[in-house]
Amino acid sequence: MLAIVAAGVYLVRKAMHPGAPETSPTVTPPAPSTSAPARAASTIQHPITQASSGPAPATTAALPALVDSDANVRDALAALVSGGDLHALLVPSQIISRVVATVDALPRQGIGSTYILPLRTPKGALQTGQANGTTVIAAANADRYAPYMTLLENVDPHALVAWYKHDYPLFQQAYRELGYPHGYFNDRLIVAIDDMLAAPEVHEPIAVTRNGAHYVLVDPRLQALSNGQKLMVRLGPGNEAQFKAKLRMIRELLAGGQIAH
């Protein structure tokens, strides 16, 4: 699921690491941040309930064990996406664990050196240009995200959320195994979505500079953004608007109410 949200860190990492190889190793979960402790079960803010409207989940069969869930997840995601090449982008193993670990990392700064991500890297290197003698992210760089934005456009948020609710016990198990035995994954997901929706909208060219093998943002305010917010500003204004619109729909279906800023 949540290839929509989980794509975030992968796109951020590859976009600013032009020489990074395309790899999909086994998930090694990072240690939970002490600055973002998991909420206890007694303080769940956004409990998952059965969908009261919209399409029913694709199956009512019993859920597989988390370790054996990849085939079911791949089939479900393929049924949910009406366009785009999901097969070419999705890392086919440990899908739910990768999604959960990535969502957990989105509101943070940096994800370390561990590859935890569920989607393959965008093709090509970060596209740059010159503006007034400064290296900036080129407008054409937004085109590198086209395959991911096609998937985003072709996902029905109602069907996606219905499937997520049906399979939620697997996401919750993966979150506990990540190092949050008393945490609640859907609360963390809402935090990640709200953080991405709060990303600044930058319409002028974004200055970057090389730092060894990767690029960093010259503006310290942008460089200090979370993983998810950096994704948003690097996508380009058009892609960012499309991404945020879909996230708002998903959030409303998952939690309703006002978006926290």
Short mmCIF file of C-alpha atoms in Angstrom, two decimals:
data_model
loop_
_atom_site.label_atom_id
_atom_site.label_comp_id
_atom_site.label_asym_id
_atom_site.label_seq_id
_atom_site.Cartn_x
_atom_site.Cartn_y
_atom_site.Cartn_z
CA MET A 1 0.00 0.00 0.00
CA LEU A 2 0.94 3.47 0.64
CA ALA A 3 3.30 3.34 -2.24
CA ILE A 4 1.99 6.90 -2.49
CA VAL A 5 3.45 7.90 0.85
CA ALA A 6 6.31 5.47 1.05
CA ALA A 7 7.74 6.60 -2.28
CA GLY A 8 8.74 9.76 -0.48
CA VAL A 9 12.00 8.80 1.15
CA TYR A 10 13.14 6.75 -1.82
CA LEU A 11 12.67 9.64 -4.19
CA VAL A 12 14.40 12.02 -1.79
CA ARG A 13 17.40 9.75 -1.34
CA LYS A 14 18.00 9.04 -5.02
CA ALA A 15 17.26 12.58 -6.15
CA MET A 16 20.05 14.02 -4.04
CA HIS A 17 22.46 11.07 -4.42
CA PRO A 18 23.04 10.96 -8.17
CA GLY A 19 25.60 8.17 -7.97
CA ALA A 20 23.63 5.86 -5.69
CA PRO A 21 23.18 2.37 -7.16
CA GLU A 22 19.81 0.75 -7.60
CA THR A 23 19.62 -1.87 -4.88
CA SER A 24 16.89 -3.62 -2.93
CA PRO A 25 18.51 -5.41 0.01
CA THR A 26 16.84 -6.92 3.04
CA VAL A 27 15.16 -4.48 5.38
CA THR A 28 17.18 -3.66 8.47
CA PRO A 29 14.94 -1.38 10.55
CA PRO A 30 16.56 1.72 12.03
CA ALA A 31 16.43 2.32 15.76
CA PRO A 32 13.34 4.35 16.72
CA SER A 33 14.10 8.01 17.37
CA THR A 34 14.06 9.06 20.99
CA SER A 35 12.65 12.40 19.87
CA ALA A 36 9.49 10.77 18.52
CA PRO A 37 8.36 8.18 21.06
CA ALA A 38 5.56 5.86 20.08
CA ARG A 39 2.20 6.51 21.66
CA ALA A 40 0.85 3.92 24.03
CA ALA A 41 -2.16 1.93 22.91
CA SER A 42 -4.33 3.79 25.47
CA THR A 43 -3.71 7.10 23.63
CA ILE A 44 -4.50 6.03 20.07
CA GLN A 45 -5.62 9.13 18.20
CA HIS A 46 -6.73 7.66 14.87
CA PRO A 47 -8.04 4.13 15.38
CA ILE A 48 -8.65 2.03 12.31
CA THR A 49 -12.27 1.05 11.84
CA GLN A 50 -13.96 -0.81 9.05
CA ALA A 51 -14.77 1.34 6.05
CA SER A 52 -18.37 2.53 6.29
CA SER A 53 -18.61 3.44 2.62
CA GLY A 54 -16.75 2.99 -0.61
CA PRO A 55 -15.58 -0.22 -2.26
CA ALA A 56 -15.16 -3.38 -0.25
CA PRO A 57 -11.71 -4.91 0.07
CA ALA A 58 -10.71 -7.24 -2.74
CA THR A 59 -10.87 -10.26 -0.44
CA THR A 60 -12.35 -11.26 2.87
CA ALA A 61 -9.97 -14.19 3.28
CA ALA A 62 -7.89 -14.50 6.43
CA LEU A 63 -4.69 -12.49 6.33
CA PRO A 64 -1.43 -14.33 5.71
CA ALA A 65 1.43 -14.14 8.18
CA LEU A 66 3.47 -10.97 7.74
CA VAL A 67 6.49 -12.95 6.56
CA ASP A 68 4.35 -14.61 3.87
CA SER A 69 2.35 -11.55 2.81
CA ASP A 70 4.31 -10.30 -0.21
CA ALA A 71 2.39 -12.20 -2.89
CA ASN A 72 -0.95 -11.05 -1.49
CA VAL A 73 0.25 -7.45 -1.25
CA ARG A 74 1.59 -7.46 -4.81
CA ASP A 75 -1.71 -8.82 -6.13
CA ALA A 76 -3.75 -6.31 -4.14
CA LEU A 77 -1.66 -3.35 -5.27
CA ALA A 78 -1.80 -4.47 -8.90
CA ALA A 79 -5.60 -4.54 -8.64
CA LEU A 80 -5.69 -1.06 -7.08
CA VAL A 81 -3.61 0.72 -9.74
CA SER A 82 -5.42 1.25 -13.04
CA GLY A 83 -2.44 2.72 -14.89
CA GLY A 84 1.33 2.91 -14.68
CA ASP A 85 3.93 0.19 -14.31
CA LEU A 86 3.79 -0.78 -10.65
CA HIS A 87 5.69 -4.02 -11.28
CA ALA A 88 8.72 -2.12 -12.58
CA LEU A 89 8.85 0.19 -9.55
CA LEU A 90 7.92 -2.02 -6.60
CA VAL A 91 10.61 -3.86 -4.64
CA PRO A 92 8.88 -7.27 -4.40
CA SER A 93 10.05 -8.44 -0.96
CA GLN A 94 9.17 -7.37 2.60
CA ILE A 95 6.77 -4.84 1.14
CA ILE A 96 4.76 -4.01 4.26
CA SER A 97 7.85 -3.83 6.46
CA ARG A 98 9.49 -1.48 3.96
CA VAL A 99 6.41 0.71 3.79
CA VAL A 100 6.15 0.93 7.58
CA ALA A 101 9.85 1.73 8.07
CA THR A 102 9.72 4.38 5.35
CA VAL A 103 6.57 6.04 6.69
CA ASP A 104 8.21 6.14 10.12
CA ALA A 105 11.23 7.93 8.58
CA LEU A 106 9.32 10.51 6.54
CA PRO A 107 8.82 13.11 9.32
CA ARG A 108 12.48 12.90 10.35
CA GLN A 109 15.66 14.48 9.09
CA GLY A 110 17.77 11.87 7.35
CA ILE A 111 17.33 8.11 7.17
CA GLY A 112 20.93 7.05 7.63
CA SER A 113 22.59 4.56 5.32
CA THR A 114 20.01 1.77 5.60
CA TYR A 115 17.92 1.08 2.50
CA ILE A 116 14.42 0.43 3.81
CA LEU A 117 12.44 1.60 0.86
CA PRO A 118 9.65 -0.13 -1.09
CA LEU A 119 10.16 1.39 -4.54
CA ARG A 120 13.01 1.27 -6.99
CA THR A 121 15.02 4.41 -7.65
CA PRO A 122 14.07 7.01 -10.26
CA LYS A 123 16.12 6.74 -13.41
CA GLY A 124 18.87 9.20 -14.17
CA ALA A 125 20.67 11.76 -12.05
CA LEU A 126 19.39 14.95 -10.48
CA GLN A 127 18.91 17.49 -13.27
CA THR A 128 20.54 20.83 -12.54
CA GLY A 129 20.99 24.13 -14.33
CA GLN A 130 22.41 27.58 -13.74
CA ALA A 131 20.59 30.70 -12.58
CA ASN A 132 22.58 33.87 -11.95
CA GLY A 133 25.73 31.84 -11.51
CA THR A 134 24.13 29.43 -9.02
CA THR A 135 23.49 25.73 -9.50
CA VAL A 136 19.75 25.04 -9.16
CA ILE A 137 17.44 22.07 -9.58
CA ALA A 138 16.28 22.25 -13.18
CA ALA A 139 12.59 22.39 -13.99
CA ALA A 140 13.13 19.28 -16.14
CA ASN A 141 14.07 17.31 -13.02
CA ALA A 142 10.35 16.97 -12.27
CA ASP A 143 10.08 14.70 -15.32
CA ARG A 144 12.12 12.00 -13.52
CA TYR A 145 9.18 11.44 -11.20
CA ALA A 146 6.67 10.89 -14.02
CA PRO A 147 6.30 7.09 -13.51
CA TYR A 148 5.59 7.61 -9.81
CA MET A 149 3.15 10.44 -10.44
CA THR A 150 1.34 8.24 -12.98
CA LEU A 151 0.82 5.62 -10.28
CA LEU A 152 -0.35 8.31 -7.90
CA GLU A 153 -2.85 9.64 -10.41
CA ASN A 154 -4.28 6.19 -11.10
CA VAL A 155 -4.82 5.07 -7.50
CA ASP A 156 -8.40 5.30 -6.23
CA PRO A 157 -7.96 6.56 -2.65
CA HIS A 158 -11.21 4.93 -1.49
CA ALA A 159 -10.11 1.50 -2.70
CA LEU A 160 -6.60 2.04 -1.36
CA VAL A 161 -7.80 2.94 2.12
CA ALA A 162 -10.34 0.08 2.15
CA TRP A 163 -7.52 -2.37 1.38
CA TYR A 164 -5.24 -0.78 3.99
CA LYS A 165 -7.93 -1.11 6.66
CA HIS A 166 -8.50 -4.74 5.73
CA ASP A 167 -4.77 -5.52 5.99
CA TYR A 168 -4.07 -3.16 8.87
CA PRO A 169 -3.07 -5.91 11.37
CA LEU A 170 -0.02 -6.62 9.18
CA PHE A 171 1.02 -2.97 9.19
CA GLN A 172 0.57 -2.83 12.94
CA GLN A 173 2.67 -5.97 13.44
CA ALA A 174 5.45 -4.55 11.25
CA TYR A 175 5.40 -1.32 13.24
CA ARG A 176 5.80 -3.17 16.51
CA GLU A 177 8.62 -5.23 15.06
CA LEU A 178 10.28 -2.00 13.94
CA GLY A 179 10.78 -1.16 17.61
CA TYR A 180 7.46 0.31 18.78
CA PRO A 181 5.85 -2.45 20.87
CA HIS A 182 3.21 -0.06 22.21
CA GLY A 183 2.95 2.20 19.19
CA TYR A 184 0.08 2.56 16.74
CA PHE A 185 1.09 2.73 13.09
CA ASN A 186 -1.93 4.63 11.78
CA ASP A 187 -1.14 7.49 14.16
CA ARG A 188 2.40 7.60 12.76
CA LEU A 189 1.02 7.56 9.22
CA ILE A 190 -1.19 10.56 9.96
CA VAL A 191 1.84 12.38 11.43
CA ALA A 192 3.77 11.66 8.22
CA ILE A 193 0.94 12.85 5.98
CA ASP A 194 0.40 16.05 7.98
CA ASP A 195 4.12 16.77 7.90
CA MET A 196 4.22 16.42 4.11
CA LEU A 197 1.12 18.58 3.69
CA ALA A 198 2.83 21.30 5.74
CA ALA A 199 5.79 21.46 3.32
CA PRO A 200 6.48 24.94 1.97
CA GLU A 201 5.54 25.68 -1.62
CA VAL A 202 8.67 26.89 -3.40
CA HIS A 203 8.14 28.32 -6.88
CA GLU A 204 11.55 29.84 -7.52
CA PRO A 205 14.54 27.68 -8.57
CA ILE A 206 16.07 25.80 -5.62
CA ALA A 207 19.82 26.28 -5.23
CA VAL A 208 21.91 23.16 -4.56
CA THR A 209 25.58 22.41 -4.08
CA ARG A 210 27.63 19.24 -4.24
CA ASN A 211 28.74 17.77 -0.93
CA GLY A 212 30.87 14.77 -1.86
CA ALA A 213 28.72 12.27 -3.77
CA HIS A 214 25.42 14.04 -3.23
CA TYR A 215 23.68 17.40 -3.38
CA VAL A 216 22.45 19.50 -0.47
CA LEU A 217 20.08 22.45 -0.51
CA VAL A 218 21.83 25.79 -0.14
CA ASP A 219 19.00 27.42 1.81
CA PRO A 220 19.47 26.19 5.41
CA ARG A 221 15.73 26.40 6.04
CA LEU A 222 15.05 23.97 3.21
CA GLN A 223 17.97 21.70 4.10
CA ALA A 224 16.56 21.44 7.64
CA LEU A 225 13.18 20.15 6.40
CA SER A 226 12.09 16.59 7.11
CA ASN A 227 12.53 13.79 4.57
CA GLY A 228 8.89 14.10 3.50
CA GLN A 229 8.96 17.87 3.17
CA LYS A 230 12.20 17.78 1.18
CA LEU A 231 10.49 15.40 -1.20
CA MET A 232 7.69 17.85 -1.71
CA VAL A 233 9.87 20.85 -2.54
CA ARG A 234 12.07 18.79 -4.89
CA LEU A 235 9.17 17.34 -6.84
CA GLY A 236 8.44 20.68 -8.46
CA PRO A 237 5.31 22.81 -7.92
CA GLY A 238 3.04 20.85 -10.26
CA ASN A 239 3.92 17.44 -8.86
CA GLU A 240 3.75 18.78 -5.31
CA ALA A 241 0.22 20.09 -5.81
CA GLN A 242 -0.90 16.74 -7.26
CA PHE A 243 0.75 14.77 -4.46
CA LYS A 244 -0.75 16.95 -1.73
CA ALA A 245 -4.23 16.72 -3.24
CA LYS A 246 -4.09 12.92 -3.11
CA LEU A 247 -2.67 12.95 0.41
CA ARG A 248 -5.53 15.17 1.61
CA MET A 249 -8.07 12.70 0.25
CA ILE A 250 -6.28 9.76 1.88
CA ARG A 251 -6.02 11.57 5.20
CA GLU A 252 -9.71 12.44 5.20
CA LEU A 253 -10.61 8.79 4.59
CA LEU A 254 -8.24 7.60 7.31
CA ALA A 255 -8.86 10.15 10.02
CA GLY A 256 -11.23 12.90 8.96
CA GLY A 257 -11.24 16.21 10.81
CA GLN A 258 -8.86 19.10 10.45
CA ILE A 259 -5.28 18.71 9.33
CA ALA A 260 -2.83 19.57 12.07
CA HIS A 261 -0.17 22.16 11.21
#
